[in-house]
Short mmCIF file of C-alpha atoms in Angstrom, two decimals:
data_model
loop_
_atom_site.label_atom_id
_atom_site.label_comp_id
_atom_site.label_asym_id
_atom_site.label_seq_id
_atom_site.Cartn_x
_atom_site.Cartn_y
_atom_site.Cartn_z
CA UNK A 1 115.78 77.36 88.01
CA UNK A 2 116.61 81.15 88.27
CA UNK A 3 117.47 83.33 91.38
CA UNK A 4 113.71 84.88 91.43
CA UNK A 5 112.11 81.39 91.51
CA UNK A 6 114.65 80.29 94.43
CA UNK A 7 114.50 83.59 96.90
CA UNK A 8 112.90 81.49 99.73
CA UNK A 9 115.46 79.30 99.23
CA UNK A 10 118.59 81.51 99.04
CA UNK A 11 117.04 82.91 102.50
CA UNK A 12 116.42 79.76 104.00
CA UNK A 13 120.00 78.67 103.12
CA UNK A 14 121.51 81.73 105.56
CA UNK A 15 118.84 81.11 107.88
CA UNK A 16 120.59 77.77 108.39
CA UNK A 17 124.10 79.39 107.78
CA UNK A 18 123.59 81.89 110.61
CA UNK A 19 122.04 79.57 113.27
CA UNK A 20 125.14 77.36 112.65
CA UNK A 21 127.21 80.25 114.13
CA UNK A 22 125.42 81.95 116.11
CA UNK A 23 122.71 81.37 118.66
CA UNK A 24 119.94 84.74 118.54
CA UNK A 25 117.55 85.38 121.22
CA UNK A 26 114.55 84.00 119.37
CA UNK A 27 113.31 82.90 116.06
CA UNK A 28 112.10 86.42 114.69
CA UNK A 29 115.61 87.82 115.48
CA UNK A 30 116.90 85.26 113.20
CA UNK A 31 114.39 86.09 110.88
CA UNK A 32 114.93 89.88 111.07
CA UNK A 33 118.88 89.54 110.48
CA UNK A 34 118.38 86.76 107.65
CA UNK A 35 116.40 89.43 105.72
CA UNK A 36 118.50 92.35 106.78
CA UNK A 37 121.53 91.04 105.43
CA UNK A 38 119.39 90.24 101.93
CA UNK A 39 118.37 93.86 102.16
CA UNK A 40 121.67 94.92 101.71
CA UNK A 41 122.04 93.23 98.07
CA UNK A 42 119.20 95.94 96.78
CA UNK A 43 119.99 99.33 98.60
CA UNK A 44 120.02 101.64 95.14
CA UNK A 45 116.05 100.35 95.62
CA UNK A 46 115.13 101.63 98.87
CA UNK A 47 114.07 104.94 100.29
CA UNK A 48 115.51 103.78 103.68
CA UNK A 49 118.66 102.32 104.93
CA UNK A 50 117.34 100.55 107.94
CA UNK A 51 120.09 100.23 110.91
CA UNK A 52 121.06 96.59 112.65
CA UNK A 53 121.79 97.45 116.19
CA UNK A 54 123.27 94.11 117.82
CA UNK A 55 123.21 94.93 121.83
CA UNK A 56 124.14 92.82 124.43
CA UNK A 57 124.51 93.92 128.63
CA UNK A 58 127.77 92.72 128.59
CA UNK A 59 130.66 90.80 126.64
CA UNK A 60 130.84 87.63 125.09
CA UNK A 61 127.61 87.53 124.14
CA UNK A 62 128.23 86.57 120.47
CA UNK A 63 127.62 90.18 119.02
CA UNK A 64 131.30 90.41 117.33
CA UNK A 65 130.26 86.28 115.97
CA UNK A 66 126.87 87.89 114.43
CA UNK A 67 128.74 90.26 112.86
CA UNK A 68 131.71 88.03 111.15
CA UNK A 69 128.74 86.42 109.69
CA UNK A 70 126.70 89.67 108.67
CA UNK A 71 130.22 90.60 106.49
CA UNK A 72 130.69 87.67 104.91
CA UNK A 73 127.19 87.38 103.23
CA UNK A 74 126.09 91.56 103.34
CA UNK A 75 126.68 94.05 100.35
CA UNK A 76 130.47 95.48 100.03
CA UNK A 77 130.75 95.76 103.94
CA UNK A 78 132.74 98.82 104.61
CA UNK A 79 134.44 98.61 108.61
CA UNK A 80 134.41 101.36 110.18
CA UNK A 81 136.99 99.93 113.13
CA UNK A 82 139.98 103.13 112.65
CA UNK A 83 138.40 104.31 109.81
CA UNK A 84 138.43 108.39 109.51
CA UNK A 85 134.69 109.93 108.90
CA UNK A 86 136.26 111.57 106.31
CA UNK A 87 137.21 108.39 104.40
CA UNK A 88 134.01 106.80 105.53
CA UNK A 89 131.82 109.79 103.85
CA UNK A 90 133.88 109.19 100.42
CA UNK A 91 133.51 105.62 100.40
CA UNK A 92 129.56 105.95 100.08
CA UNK A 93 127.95 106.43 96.38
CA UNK A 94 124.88 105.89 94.84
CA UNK A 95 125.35 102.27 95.03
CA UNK A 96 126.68 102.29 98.77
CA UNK A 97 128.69 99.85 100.73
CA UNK A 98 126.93 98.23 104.32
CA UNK A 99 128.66 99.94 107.35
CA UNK A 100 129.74 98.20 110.11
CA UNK A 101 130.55 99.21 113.32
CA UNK A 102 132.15 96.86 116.48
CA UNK A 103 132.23 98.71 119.19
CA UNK A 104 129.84 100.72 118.72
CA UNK A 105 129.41 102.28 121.77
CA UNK A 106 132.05 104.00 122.57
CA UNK A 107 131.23 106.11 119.59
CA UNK A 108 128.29 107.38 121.77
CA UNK A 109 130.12 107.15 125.62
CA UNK A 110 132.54 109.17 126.83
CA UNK A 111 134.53 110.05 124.46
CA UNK A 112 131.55 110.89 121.34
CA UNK A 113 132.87 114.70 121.21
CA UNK A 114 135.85 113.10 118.44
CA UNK A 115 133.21 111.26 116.81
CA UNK A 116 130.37 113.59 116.05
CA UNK A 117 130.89 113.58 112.58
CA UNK A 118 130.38 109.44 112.64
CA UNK A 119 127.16 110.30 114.56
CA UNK A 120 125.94 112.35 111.96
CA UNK A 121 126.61 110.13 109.20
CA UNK A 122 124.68 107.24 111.13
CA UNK A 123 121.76 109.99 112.01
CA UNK A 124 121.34 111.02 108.61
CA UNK A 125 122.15 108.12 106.60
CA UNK A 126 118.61 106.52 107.14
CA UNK A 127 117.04 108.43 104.29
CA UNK A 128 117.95 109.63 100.81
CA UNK A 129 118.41 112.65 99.95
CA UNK A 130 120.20 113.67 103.58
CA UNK A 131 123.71 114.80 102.41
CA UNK A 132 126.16 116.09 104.38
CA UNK A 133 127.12 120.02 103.58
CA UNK A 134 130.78 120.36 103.40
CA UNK A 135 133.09 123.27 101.98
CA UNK A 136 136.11 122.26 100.05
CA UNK A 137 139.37 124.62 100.59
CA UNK A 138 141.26 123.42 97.91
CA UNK A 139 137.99 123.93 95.30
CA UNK A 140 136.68 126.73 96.93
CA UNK A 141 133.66 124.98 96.97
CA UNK A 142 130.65 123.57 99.05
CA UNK A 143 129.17 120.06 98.11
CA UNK A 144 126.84 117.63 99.05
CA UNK A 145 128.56 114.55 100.01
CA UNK A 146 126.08 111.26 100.49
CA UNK A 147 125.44 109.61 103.79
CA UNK A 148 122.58 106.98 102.60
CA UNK A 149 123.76 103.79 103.62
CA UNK A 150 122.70 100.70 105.44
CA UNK A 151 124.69 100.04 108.78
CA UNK A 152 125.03 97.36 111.47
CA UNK A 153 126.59 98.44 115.01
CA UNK A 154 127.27 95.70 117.66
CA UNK A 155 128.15 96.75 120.73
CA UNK A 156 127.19 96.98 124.98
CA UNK A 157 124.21 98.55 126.16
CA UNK A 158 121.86 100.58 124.04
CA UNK A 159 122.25 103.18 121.43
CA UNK A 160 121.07 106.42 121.33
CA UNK A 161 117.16 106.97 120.52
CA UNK A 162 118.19 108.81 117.17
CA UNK A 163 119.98 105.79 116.10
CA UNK A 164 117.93 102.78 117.79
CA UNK A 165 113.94 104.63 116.49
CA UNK A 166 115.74 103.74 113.16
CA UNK A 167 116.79 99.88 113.50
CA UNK A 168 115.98 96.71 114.05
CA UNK A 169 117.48 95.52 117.35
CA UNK A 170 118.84 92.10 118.25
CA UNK A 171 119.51 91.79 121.98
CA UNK A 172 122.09 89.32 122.64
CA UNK A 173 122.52 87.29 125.21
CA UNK A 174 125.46 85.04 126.56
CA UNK A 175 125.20 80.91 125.59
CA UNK A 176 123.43 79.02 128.13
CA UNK A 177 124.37 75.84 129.41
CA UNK A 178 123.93 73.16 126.73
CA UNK A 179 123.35 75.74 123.74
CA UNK A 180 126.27 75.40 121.17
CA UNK A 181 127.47 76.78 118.32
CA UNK A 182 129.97 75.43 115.27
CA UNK A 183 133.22 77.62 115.42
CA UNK A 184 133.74 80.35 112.82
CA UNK A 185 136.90 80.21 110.97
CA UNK A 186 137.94 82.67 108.72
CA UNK A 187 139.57 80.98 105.74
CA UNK A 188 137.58 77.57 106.21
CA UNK A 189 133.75 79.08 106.93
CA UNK A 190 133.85 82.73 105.04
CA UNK A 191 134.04 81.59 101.56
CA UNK A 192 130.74 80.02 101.53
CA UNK A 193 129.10 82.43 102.89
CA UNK A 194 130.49 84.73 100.48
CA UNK A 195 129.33 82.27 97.68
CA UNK A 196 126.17 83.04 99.18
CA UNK A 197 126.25 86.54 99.34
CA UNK A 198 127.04 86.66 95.47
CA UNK A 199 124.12 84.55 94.76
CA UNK A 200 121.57 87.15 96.30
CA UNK A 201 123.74 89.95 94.58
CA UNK A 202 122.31 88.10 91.45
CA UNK A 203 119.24 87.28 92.41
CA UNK A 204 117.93 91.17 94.18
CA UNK A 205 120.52 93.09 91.51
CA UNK A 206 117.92 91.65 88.51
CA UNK A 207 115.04 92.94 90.04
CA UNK A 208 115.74 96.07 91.46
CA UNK A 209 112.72 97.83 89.41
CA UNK A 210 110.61 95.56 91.12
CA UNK A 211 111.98 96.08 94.31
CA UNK A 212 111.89 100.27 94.24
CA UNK A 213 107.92 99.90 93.22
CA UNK A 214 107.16 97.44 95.84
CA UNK A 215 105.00 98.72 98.35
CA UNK A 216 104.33 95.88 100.91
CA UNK A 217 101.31 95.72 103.05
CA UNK A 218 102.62 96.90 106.50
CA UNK A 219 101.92 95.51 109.98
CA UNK A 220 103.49 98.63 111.37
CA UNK A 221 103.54 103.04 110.59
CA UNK A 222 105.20 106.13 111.03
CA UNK A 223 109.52 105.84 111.12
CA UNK A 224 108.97 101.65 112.33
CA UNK A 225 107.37 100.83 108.47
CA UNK A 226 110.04 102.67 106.66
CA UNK A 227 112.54 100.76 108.60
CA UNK A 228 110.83 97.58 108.04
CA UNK A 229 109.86 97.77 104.05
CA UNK A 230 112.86 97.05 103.05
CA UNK A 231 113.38 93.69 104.97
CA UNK A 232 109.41 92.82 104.25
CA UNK A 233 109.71 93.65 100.30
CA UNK A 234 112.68 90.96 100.37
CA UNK A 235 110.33 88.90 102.07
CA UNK A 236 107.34 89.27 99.92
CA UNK A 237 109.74 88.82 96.37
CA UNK A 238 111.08 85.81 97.95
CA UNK A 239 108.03 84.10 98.32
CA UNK A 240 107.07 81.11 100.16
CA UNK A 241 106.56 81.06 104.10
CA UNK A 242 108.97 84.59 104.47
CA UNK A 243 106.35 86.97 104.09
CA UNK A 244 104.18 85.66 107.07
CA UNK A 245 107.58 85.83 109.32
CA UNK A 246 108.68 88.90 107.92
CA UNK A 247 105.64 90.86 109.45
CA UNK A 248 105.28 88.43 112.84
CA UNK A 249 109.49 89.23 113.08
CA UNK A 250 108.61 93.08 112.63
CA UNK A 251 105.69 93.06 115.19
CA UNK A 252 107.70 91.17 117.59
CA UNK A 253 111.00 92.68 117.49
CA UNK A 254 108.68 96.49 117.51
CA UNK A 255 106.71 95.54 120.43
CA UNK A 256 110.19 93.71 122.38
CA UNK A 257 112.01 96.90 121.53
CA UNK A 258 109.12 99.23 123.12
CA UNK A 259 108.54 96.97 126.68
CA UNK A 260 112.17 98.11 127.01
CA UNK A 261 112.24 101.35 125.67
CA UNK A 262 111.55 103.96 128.62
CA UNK A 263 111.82 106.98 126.61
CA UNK A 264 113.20 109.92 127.64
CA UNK A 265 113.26 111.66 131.09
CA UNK A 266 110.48 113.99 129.86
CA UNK A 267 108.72 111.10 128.69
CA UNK A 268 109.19 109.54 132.01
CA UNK A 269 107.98 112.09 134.27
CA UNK A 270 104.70 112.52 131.65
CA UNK A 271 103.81 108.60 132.53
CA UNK A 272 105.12 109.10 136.59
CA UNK A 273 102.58 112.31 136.63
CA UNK A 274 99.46 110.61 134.86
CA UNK A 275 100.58 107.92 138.05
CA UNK A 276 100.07 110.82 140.72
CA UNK A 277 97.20 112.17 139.42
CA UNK A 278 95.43 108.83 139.63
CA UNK A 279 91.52 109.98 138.73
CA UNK A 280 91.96 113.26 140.56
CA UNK A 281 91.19 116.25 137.96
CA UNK A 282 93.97 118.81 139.80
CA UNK A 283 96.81 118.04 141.98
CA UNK A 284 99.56 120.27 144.17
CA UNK A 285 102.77 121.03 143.07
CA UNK A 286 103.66 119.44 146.33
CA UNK A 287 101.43 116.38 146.60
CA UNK A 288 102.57 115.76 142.97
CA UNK A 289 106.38 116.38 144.18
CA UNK A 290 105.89 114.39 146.99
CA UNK A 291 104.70 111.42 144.85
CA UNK A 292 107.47 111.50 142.28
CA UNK A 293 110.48 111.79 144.84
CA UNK A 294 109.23 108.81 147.20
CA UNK A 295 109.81 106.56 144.08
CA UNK A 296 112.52 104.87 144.93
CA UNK A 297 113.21 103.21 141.43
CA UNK A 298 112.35 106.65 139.74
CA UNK A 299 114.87 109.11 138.75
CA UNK A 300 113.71 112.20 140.53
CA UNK A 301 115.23 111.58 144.00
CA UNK A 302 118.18 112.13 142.10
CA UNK A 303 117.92 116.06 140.99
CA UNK A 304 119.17 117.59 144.10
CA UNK A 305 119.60 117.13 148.06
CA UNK A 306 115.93 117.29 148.27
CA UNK A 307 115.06 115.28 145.10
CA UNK A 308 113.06 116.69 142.48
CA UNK A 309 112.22 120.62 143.15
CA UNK A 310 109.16 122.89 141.61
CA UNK A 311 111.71 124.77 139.22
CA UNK A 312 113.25 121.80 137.94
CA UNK A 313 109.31 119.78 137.67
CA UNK A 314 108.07 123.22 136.04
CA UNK A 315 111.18 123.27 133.59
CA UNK A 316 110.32 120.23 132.66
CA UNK A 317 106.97 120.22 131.75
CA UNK A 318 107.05 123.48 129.90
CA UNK A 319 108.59 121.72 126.93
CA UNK A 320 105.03 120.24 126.78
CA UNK A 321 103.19 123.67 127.04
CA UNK A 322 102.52 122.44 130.90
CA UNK A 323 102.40 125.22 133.12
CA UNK A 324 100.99 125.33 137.08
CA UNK A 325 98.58 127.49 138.04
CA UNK A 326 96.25 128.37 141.49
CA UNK A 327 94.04 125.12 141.57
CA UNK A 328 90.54 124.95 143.63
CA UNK A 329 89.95 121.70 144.87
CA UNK A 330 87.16 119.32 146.20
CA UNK A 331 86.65 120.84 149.29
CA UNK A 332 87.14 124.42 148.37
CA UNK A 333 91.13 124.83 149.18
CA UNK A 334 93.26 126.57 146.57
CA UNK A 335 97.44 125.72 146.10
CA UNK A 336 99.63 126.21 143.25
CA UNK A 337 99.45 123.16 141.10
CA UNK A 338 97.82 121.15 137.75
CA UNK A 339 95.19 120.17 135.94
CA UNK A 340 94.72 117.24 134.74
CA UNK A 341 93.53 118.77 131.56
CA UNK A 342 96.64 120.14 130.92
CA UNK A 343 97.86 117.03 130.89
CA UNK A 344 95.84 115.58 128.52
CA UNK A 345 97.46 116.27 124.95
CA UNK A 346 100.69 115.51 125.91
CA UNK A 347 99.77 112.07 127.10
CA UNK A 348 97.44 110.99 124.35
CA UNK A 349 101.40 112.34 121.95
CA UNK A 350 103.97 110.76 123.71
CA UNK A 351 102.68 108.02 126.08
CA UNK A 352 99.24 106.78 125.29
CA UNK A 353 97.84 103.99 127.49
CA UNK A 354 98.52 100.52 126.57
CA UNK A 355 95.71 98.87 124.33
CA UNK A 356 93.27 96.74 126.14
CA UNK A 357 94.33 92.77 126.94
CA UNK A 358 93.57 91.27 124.03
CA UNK A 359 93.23 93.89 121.57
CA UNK A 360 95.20 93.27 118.56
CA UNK A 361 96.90 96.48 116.77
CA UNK A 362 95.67 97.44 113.37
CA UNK A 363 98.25 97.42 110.76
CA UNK A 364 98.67 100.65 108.86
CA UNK A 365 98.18 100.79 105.29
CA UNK A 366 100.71 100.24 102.70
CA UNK A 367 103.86 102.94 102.32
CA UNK A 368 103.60 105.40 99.79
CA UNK A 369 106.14 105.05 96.89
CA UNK A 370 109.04 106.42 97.57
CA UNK A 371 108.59 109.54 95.37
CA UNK A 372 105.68 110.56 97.42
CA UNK A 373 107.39 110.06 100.69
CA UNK A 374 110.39 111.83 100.01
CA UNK A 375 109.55 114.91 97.06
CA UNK A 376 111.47 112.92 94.75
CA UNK A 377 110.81 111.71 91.16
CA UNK A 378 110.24 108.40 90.40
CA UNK A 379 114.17 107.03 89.79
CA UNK A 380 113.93 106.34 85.64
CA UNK A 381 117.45 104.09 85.75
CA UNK A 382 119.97 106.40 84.03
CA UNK A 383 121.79 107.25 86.98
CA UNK A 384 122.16 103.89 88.61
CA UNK A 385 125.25 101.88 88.27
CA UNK A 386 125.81 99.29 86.25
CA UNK A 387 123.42 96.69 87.11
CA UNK A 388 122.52 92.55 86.05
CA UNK A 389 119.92 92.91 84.21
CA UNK A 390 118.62 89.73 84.66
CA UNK A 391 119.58 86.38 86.48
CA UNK A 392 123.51 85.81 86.02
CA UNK A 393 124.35 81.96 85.66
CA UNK A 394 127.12 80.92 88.37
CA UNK A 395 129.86 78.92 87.73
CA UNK A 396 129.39 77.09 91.47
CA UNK A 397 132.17 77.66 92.59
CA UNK A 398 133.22 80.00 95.67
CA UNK A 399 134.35 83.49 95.42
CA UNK A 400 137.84 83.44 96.01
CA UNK A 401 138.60 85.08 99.28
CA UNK A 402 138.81 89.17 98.51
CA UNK A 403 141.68 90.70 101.11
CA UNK A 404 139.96 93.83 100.56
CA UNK A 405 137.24 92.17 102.31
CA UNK A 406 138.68 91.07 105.69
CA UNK A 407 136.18 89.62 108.06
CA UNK A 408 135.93 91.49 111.80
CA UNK A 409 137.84 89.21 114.01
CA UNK A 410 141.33 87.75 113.43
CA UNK A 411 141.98 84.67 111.17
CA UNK A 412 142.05 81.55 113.57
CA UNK A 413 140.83 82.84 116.68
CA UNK A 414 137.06 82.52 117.75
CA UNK A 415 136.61 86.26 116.84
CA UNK A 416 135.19 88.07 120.00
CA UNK A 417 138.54 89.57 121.00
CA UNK A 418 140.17 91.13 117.88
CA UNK A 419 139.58 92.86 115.32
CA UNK A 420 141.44 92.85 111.78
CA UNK A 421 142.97 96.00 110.39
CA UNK A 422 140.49 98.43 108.46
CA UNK A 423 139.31 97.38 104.58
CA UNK A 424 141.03 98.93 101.63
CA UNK A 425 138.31 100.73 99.80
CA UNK A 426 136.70 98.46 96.90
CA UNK A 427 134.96 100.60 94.55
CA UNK A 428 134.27 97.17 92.36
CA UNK A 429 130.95 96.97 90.68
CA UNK A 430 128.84 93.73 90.31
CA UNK A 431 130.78 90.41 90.28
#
């Protein structure tokens, strides 16, 4: 039997892998990081690098567990734990490594200043043809260095919007009473996995053609289906009951990852003000102040001694073209205040009402090829590494244990606490 006729079951195996290690929050998340991770075996055929963002609200929640597991089966993981953004940004190639980040958020807390460049790479590295510009003193030179890459971050809390409109996020949660998990042990556990990770190197590394012309039917649009084709174009060549849960894990984990998204203050006070208005056509500037400060669970009481003030509400909402004016209302008094109609384009852009009860969402049509998304040609295969051809027979037996591959956590202990030293760079092709 050859590696395109057993997909499903190369998937199903680290469906059963990961779930031995790790307990995720529901069914689709397992899903979602199953195909991730298979993702990662085809990169050179996608047009986007989607991001893994593993959050949890606080520690020992198994996030530094998920990701042992994500580097032992993923694509030439590359840890970024100490690494310089310099060596990071000459570690990627056409055929990039998987970033991984522990920790990841105290790249964006206090301290992000120092790691701006790290930011960038993880902003930019979503799409092709986003290099970084960077002038070389000792060549007297500028030149484009790559950032595509795929890239899983674990860490508290959430990430930025730039990095988490771009990823497919797995919220953690601590072990409740009765759940269990086996133990993860480096030397006993990782070589399997790696044995597995080889085996869908084989299988996605013959068919990468196929993969960069594949242009799944999408249950989503806009920035959400080029994060998802990747994982639902494994799905589809893999066959069997993964394309159904590809799509129902994409729905899910979109809609789970909106309920708790709250946007941005603008955004906020756009959804607070269609509150105010209520079915009144104009309101005051005070009426509508007075509305938005006495929320107690709103951020407005917060802008000053006196909450909220007209400068700050107009400064606001001119980033929307919103601007008050003298209103005439019902009864013939005037005030400085808004219109509702004012109000109107912005809301129908950035915070449209929720569809009815029962009203399922239509799914967009299928992605354009990557050429037509991005200005590119269509990729003709001279410029790609060396690749397998076709399906590689395996000798069975486990890939010896690479020490230029460490896993995250330190050999022997359960692997939240520590962290291994960084990777020495592999620039190895295909086993």
């Amino acid at each position: 039997m050859t590696f395109q006729a057993n997909g499903a079951g190369l998937l199903d195996q680290l469906h059963t892998a990961l779930t031995r290690y790790v307990i995720l929050p529901s069914p689709q998340a397992v899903d979602a990081v199953v195909l991730w991770i298979a993702a990662t075996h085809a990169q050179p055929a996608w047009a986007h690098a989607p991001r893994l963002v593993i959050r949890a609200p606080e520690k020992r929640c198994g996030k530094s567990r998920l990701l042992d597991v994500v580097e032992a089966v993923c694509y030439e993981p590359l840890i970024t734990v100490n690494a310089s953004p310099s060596a990071i940004y000459r570690s990627i190639t056409d055929d990039p490594p998987t970033m991984l980040v522990d920790e990841a958020d105290t790249i964006f807390g206090a301290e992000a200043a120092s790691n701006e460049d790290l930011r960038g790479l993880l902003n930019a590295g979503h799409q092709r043809n986003r290099p970084a510009i960077r002038f070389d003193a000792n060549t007297r030179k500028v030149e484009a260095i790559p950032t595509f890459a795929m890239a899983a971050l674990a860490g508290i809390g959430a990430m930025p919007d730039t990095i988490e409109d771009r990823a497919v996020i797995v919220r953690m949660r601590r072990r409740a009473p009765g759940e269990s998990v086996s133990p993860y042990r480096h030397r006993r556990d990782r070589p399997a996995l790696t044995h597995l990770g080889d085996q869908m190197t084989a299988w996605l590394r013959g068919d990468l053609n196929v993969l960069e012309r594949a242009e799944p039917e999408m249950p989503l649009e806009d920035r959400a289906a080029d994060t998802w084709e990747p994982l639902i174009a494994v799905a589809d060549h893999a066959g069997g009951s993964w394309p159904d849960r590809a799509r129902q894990a994409a729905v899910d984990l979109l809609a789970e990852a909106t309920d708790n998204d709250q946007g941005t203050i603008r955004t906020r006070l756009l959804v607070d003000c269609r509150t105010a208005f209520n079915d009144a056509q104009v309101i005051s500037t005070a009426d509508l102040l007075r509305q938005l400060n006495s929320d107690l669970e709103a951020p407005w009481r917060d802008y000053g001694p006196g909450g909220l003030s007209p400068a700050k509400l107009s400064k606001l909402l001119a980033e929307f073209e919103i601007r008050s004016a003298n209103v005439r209302f019902p009864d013939g008094s005037q005030a400085k205040g808004y219109r509702r109609a004012d109000f109107a384009d912005a809301w129908a852009r950035y915070c449209p009402p929720e569809s009815p009860a029962g009203e399922a969402s239509q799914p967009s049509q299928a992605s354009q090829p990557r050429s037509a998304r991005d200005g590119t040609t269509d990729w003709d295969g001279s410029s790609r590494p060396t690749q397998i051809t076709g399906p590689v027979p395996w000798d069975g037996k486990s890939r010896p244990s690479n020490p230029s591959r460490p896993s995250l956590t330190c050999i022997g202990t359960d692997g939240t606490d520590g962290t291994a030293t960084p990777r020495t760079i592999n620039t190895r092709g295909i086993a």
